[in-house]
Amino acid sequence: MTDATERSRPAQRQAEIVEHVLQHGSVSANDLAELFHVSLMTIHRDLDELERQGVVRKFRGGVSAQPSSVFESNVSYRLRAAKAEKLAIAQRARELIEPGMAIMLDDSTTTLELARLLEDAAPLTVMTNFLETIKLLSTMRGIRLLALGGEYYPTHDSFLGVPCIDAIEALRVDLLFASTSAVSGTYAYHQEQEIVLVKRAMIRAAQRSVLMVDHTKLGRAALHRLAPLSDIDLVITDKQAPPEALLEMRENGVKHEAV
């Protein structure tokens, strides 16, 4: 066996571990060791490396791709989660867009679903920091695309940091469409301060802001307060949203729709 083959085995196994965890959400280390026919020590080394890359998070006895209050899921996991709900939310958000508008999309997989619906809204000016959305919109006719640069974060497949915030603060848009990982009470939350700072700048740059959050994000908190829901003009969620979460928004004067 060559050195190259020997080096490729852990990399291939780790890629297969990621795929398995993304499919199942959470998996025990013992199950992974049995599935891949390696020792528990080897699996823990693999999981340590994948955690270092930000792909998964370890917990006692296992590993998860699902978010926690301090861990935001890797973009690969988020692209697979709640797809039907995200599409329904995106279809409602699309109704708010008129040709000739300037809109901003954040780096969420929910707004990516909205981006897929934009070609018939042209002419349109769209700003985003999400690489997947940049690639998608670059192929659409009638879309004037402004890419918000900065430091590239592979875990989110997006550009963040001071250069990105500076670019946002130089702009003024008609509508912002954004999402976040958690909404609880009258606040939106996120696990990572780099994301929080960029999303706050986006809210400030928009005449109107629309928060697109599926039901799995309601009734949850994360480490950082992103913004009060009173700073948002409309919250769009799906019909599986918990009634108590919708009631709380209504009682606090937060305009919202469940589609």
XYZ file of C-alpha atoms in Angstrom:
259
model
C 0.000 0.000 0.000
C 1.367 3.396 -0.985
C 1.741 6.338 1.361
C -0.874 8.253 -0.665
C -3.382 5.416 -0.283
C -2.724 5.199 3.446
C -3.254 8.962 3.824
C -6.481 8.856 1.790
C -8.167 6.262 3.996
C -8.843 8.583 6.982
C -9.937 11.374 4.635
C -12.344 9.084 2.788
C -13.689 7.642 6.050
C -14.185 11.131 7.476
C -16.103 12.171 4.358
C -18.332 9.122 4.752
C -18.806 9.878 8.454
C -19.936 13.399 7.582
C -22.442 12.055 5.060
C -23.799 9.577 7.623
C -24.124 12.229 10.336
C -25.773 14.697 7.947
C -28.345 12.048 7.045
C -29.126 11.036 10.626
C -28.550 14.282 12.554
C -26.913 12.621 15.561
C -24.965 9.357 15.839
C -23.148 7.558 18.650
C -19.398 6.992 18.426
C -19.936 3.269 19.072
C -22.281 2.997 16.096
C -19.752 4.756 13.875
C -16.938 2.459 15.014
C -19.084 -0.567 14.182
C -20.247 0.862 10.866
C -16.716 1.659 9.651
C -15.018 -1.358 11.240
C -12.435 0.677 13.134
C -11.601 1.165 16.788
C -13.407 3.646 19.005
C -10.112 5.528 19.403
C -9.853 5.910 15.622
C -13.420 7.213 15.405
C -12.729 9.770 18.130
C -9.670 10.980 16.218
C -11.835 11.361 13.117
C -14.515 13.217 15.075
C -11.932 15.516 16.661
C -10.738 16.486 13.191
C -14.279 17.015 11.883
C -15.136 19.113 14.925
C -11.986 21.187 14.346
C -13.242 21.839 10.797
C -16.603 22.969 12.187
C -18.531 20.239 10.363
C -19.948 18.510 13.458
C -20.039 18.942 17.203
C -19.105 16.226 19.675
C -21.051 15.365 22.792
C -20.521 12.672 25.372
C -20.757 9.386 23.510
C -21.505 10.746 20.078
C -21.571 13.445 17.458
C -24.205 15.716 15.922
C -24.682 18.004 12.937
C -27.676 19.645 14.590
C -27.381 23.133 16.094
C -27.062 23.948 19.773
C -27.105 27.240 21.626
C -23.404 27.732 20.824
C -22.962 25.680 17.612
C -24.429 26.616 14.234
C -24.864 23.712 11.845
C -22.559 23.391 8.876
C -24.071 24.705 5.641
C -24.206 21.148 4.240
C -26.606 20.147 7.009
C -28.673 23.326 6.704
C -29.117 22.814 2.954
C -30.943 19.555 3.713
C -33.064 20.705 6.643
C -36.758 21.745 6.393
C -36.630 22.133 2.607
C -40.417 22.119 2.075
C -40.934 24.711 4.804
C -38.176 26.948 3.431
C -39.693 26.787 -0.051
C -43.145 27.802 1.237
C -41.619 30.730 3.134
C -39.577 31.755 0.080
C -42.653 31.711 -2.155
C -44.434 34.122 0.192
C -41.358 36.362 0.404
C -41.150 36.440 -3.395
C -44.561 38.166 -3.474
C -43.023 41.182 -1.724
C -40.500 41.817 -4.501
C -41.222 44.078 -7.454
C -39.084 44.651 -10.566
C -36.611 47.494 -10.146
C -36.051 46.933 -6.435
C -32.693 46.664 -4.682
C -32.744 43.757 -2.243
C -30.248 42.138 0.100
C -30.061 38.439 0.953
C -28.079 37.111 3.903
C -26.084 33.872 3.943
C -28.958 31.621 5.010
C -30.189 28.552 3.158
C -33.728 29.939 3.488
C -32.911 33.031 1.441
C -31.142 30.759 -1.051
C -34.577 29.269 -1.768
C -35.835 32.791 -2.429
C -32.898 33.476 -4.760
C -33.998 30.536 -6.918
C -37.293 32.369 -7.574
C -35.872 35.728 -8.644
C -35.311 35.412 -12.378
C -38.849 36.499 -13.293
C -38.539 39.529 -10.969
C -35.946 41.180 -13.201
C -34.737 43.825 -13.510
C -33.488 43.511 -9.966
C -30.397 44.509 -8.010
C -29.375 41.883 -5.460
C -26.672 42.040 -2.801
C -25.479 38.998 -0.842
C -22.504 37.554 1.028
C -23.495 33.893 0.458
C -21.264 32.206 -2.112
C -23.925 29.689 -3.150
C -26.357 32.529 -3.865
C -23.678 34.512 -5.694
C -23.026 31.541 -7.998
C -26.746 31.027 -8.584
C -27.584 34.653 -9.348
C -24.557 35.103 -11.595
C -26.318 32.876 -14.146
C -29.635 34.800 -14.135
C -30.455 37.360 -16.801
C -31.667 40.723 -15.613
C -30.109 40.406 -12.164
C -27.551 43.054 -11.237
C -25.429 41.254 -8.667
C -23.340 42.924 -5.958
C -21.198 40.448 -4.041
C -20.443 41.488 -0.463
C -16.845 40.482 0.119
C -14.861 39.853 3.272
C -13.153 36.920 4.932
C -14.413 33.593 3.576
C -15.820 31.166 6.183
C -16.069 27.613 4.757
C -18.466 26.452 7.495
C -21.028 29.000 6.297
C -19.865 29.256 2.654
C -20.056 33.012 3.059
C -18.042 36.191 3.489
C -17.963 37.896 6.887
C -15.834 40.276 8.933
C -15.041 43.988 8.834
C -14.711 44.278 5.004
C -18.165 42.739 4.584
C -19.705 45.088 7.173
C -18.012 48.090 5.531
C -19.477 47.075 2.165
C -22.967 46.724 3.652
C -22.795 50.094 5.422
C -22.095 51.823 2.106
C -25.432 50.603 0.717
C -29.146 51.279 1.139
C -31.680 48.695 -0.080
C -35.441 48.485 -0.364
C -35.772 45.081 1.262
C -33.623 42.743 3.337
C -34.481 39.066 3.458
C -32.680 37.274 6.259
C -32.935 34.267 8.521
C -31.390 33.198 11.795
C -30.938 30.041 13.815
C -33.146 30.869 16.806
C -36.102 33.026 17.792
C -37.334 33.173 21.370
C -39.670 35.648 23.014
C -39.248 38.977 21.293
C -35.669 38.455 20.088
C -33.807 36.786 17.255
C -30.597 34.981 18.258
C -27.520 33.447 16.651
C -24.598 31.390 17.945
C -21.738 33.296 16.296
C -20.819 36.919 16.837
C -19.352 37.291 13.326
C -22.728 36.384 11.847
C -24.577 38.638 14.307
C -22.517 41.704 13.389
C -23.087 41.210 9.656
C -26.836 40.628 10.020
C -27.190 43.723 12.227
C -25.458 45.798 9.564
C -27.843 44.369 6.966
C -30.877 45.367 9.058
C -29.528 48.913 9.355
C -28.981 49.087 5.578
C -32.555 48.173 4.682
C -35.675 50.292 4.519
C -37.696 47.172 5.360
C -36.546 43.843 6.805
C -38.164 40.421 6.448
C -37.128 37.570 8.745
C -37.675 34.112 7.252
C -37.637 31.364 9.904
C -39.102 27.880 9.753
C -40.811 26.366 12.800
C -37.716 24.456 13.962
C -36.092 27.777 14.893
C -38.934 29.113 17.028
C -38.887 28.799 20.797
C -35.093 28.419 20.790
C -32.349 30.717 21.994
C -28.655 30.951 21.112
C -25.620 32.575 22.647
C -25.933 36.046 21.094
C -28.942 38.328 20.818
C -29.133 39.365 17.189
C -31.944 41.924 17.289
C -35.358 42.567 18.824
C -38.201 41.442 16.582
C -39.488 45.015 16.792
C -36.606 45.895 14.414
C -38.120 43.527 11.825
C -41.011 44.594 9.592
C -42.329 41.081 8.919
C -41.605 37.581 10.237
C -42.553 34.755 7.866
C -42.701 31.224 9.211
C -44.486 28.015 8.211
C -47.771 26.467 9.302
C -46.070 24.074 11.706
C -45.033 27.032 13.894
C -45.988 26.450 17.565
C -49.197 28.368 18.402
C -47.607 29.742 21.579
C -44.758 31.286 19.552
C -47.207 32.960 17.169
C -49.337 34.178 20.096
C -46.298 35.712 21.771
C -45.379 37.590 18.604
C -48.941 38.807 18.184
C -49.172 39.986 21.806
C -45.928 41.940 21.361
C -47.033 43.648 18.162
C -44.690 41.686 15.884
C -46.149 41.444 12.377
C -45.965 37.842 11.248
C -47.407 35.326 8.818
C -47.471 31.504 8.882
C -47.615 30.091 5.359
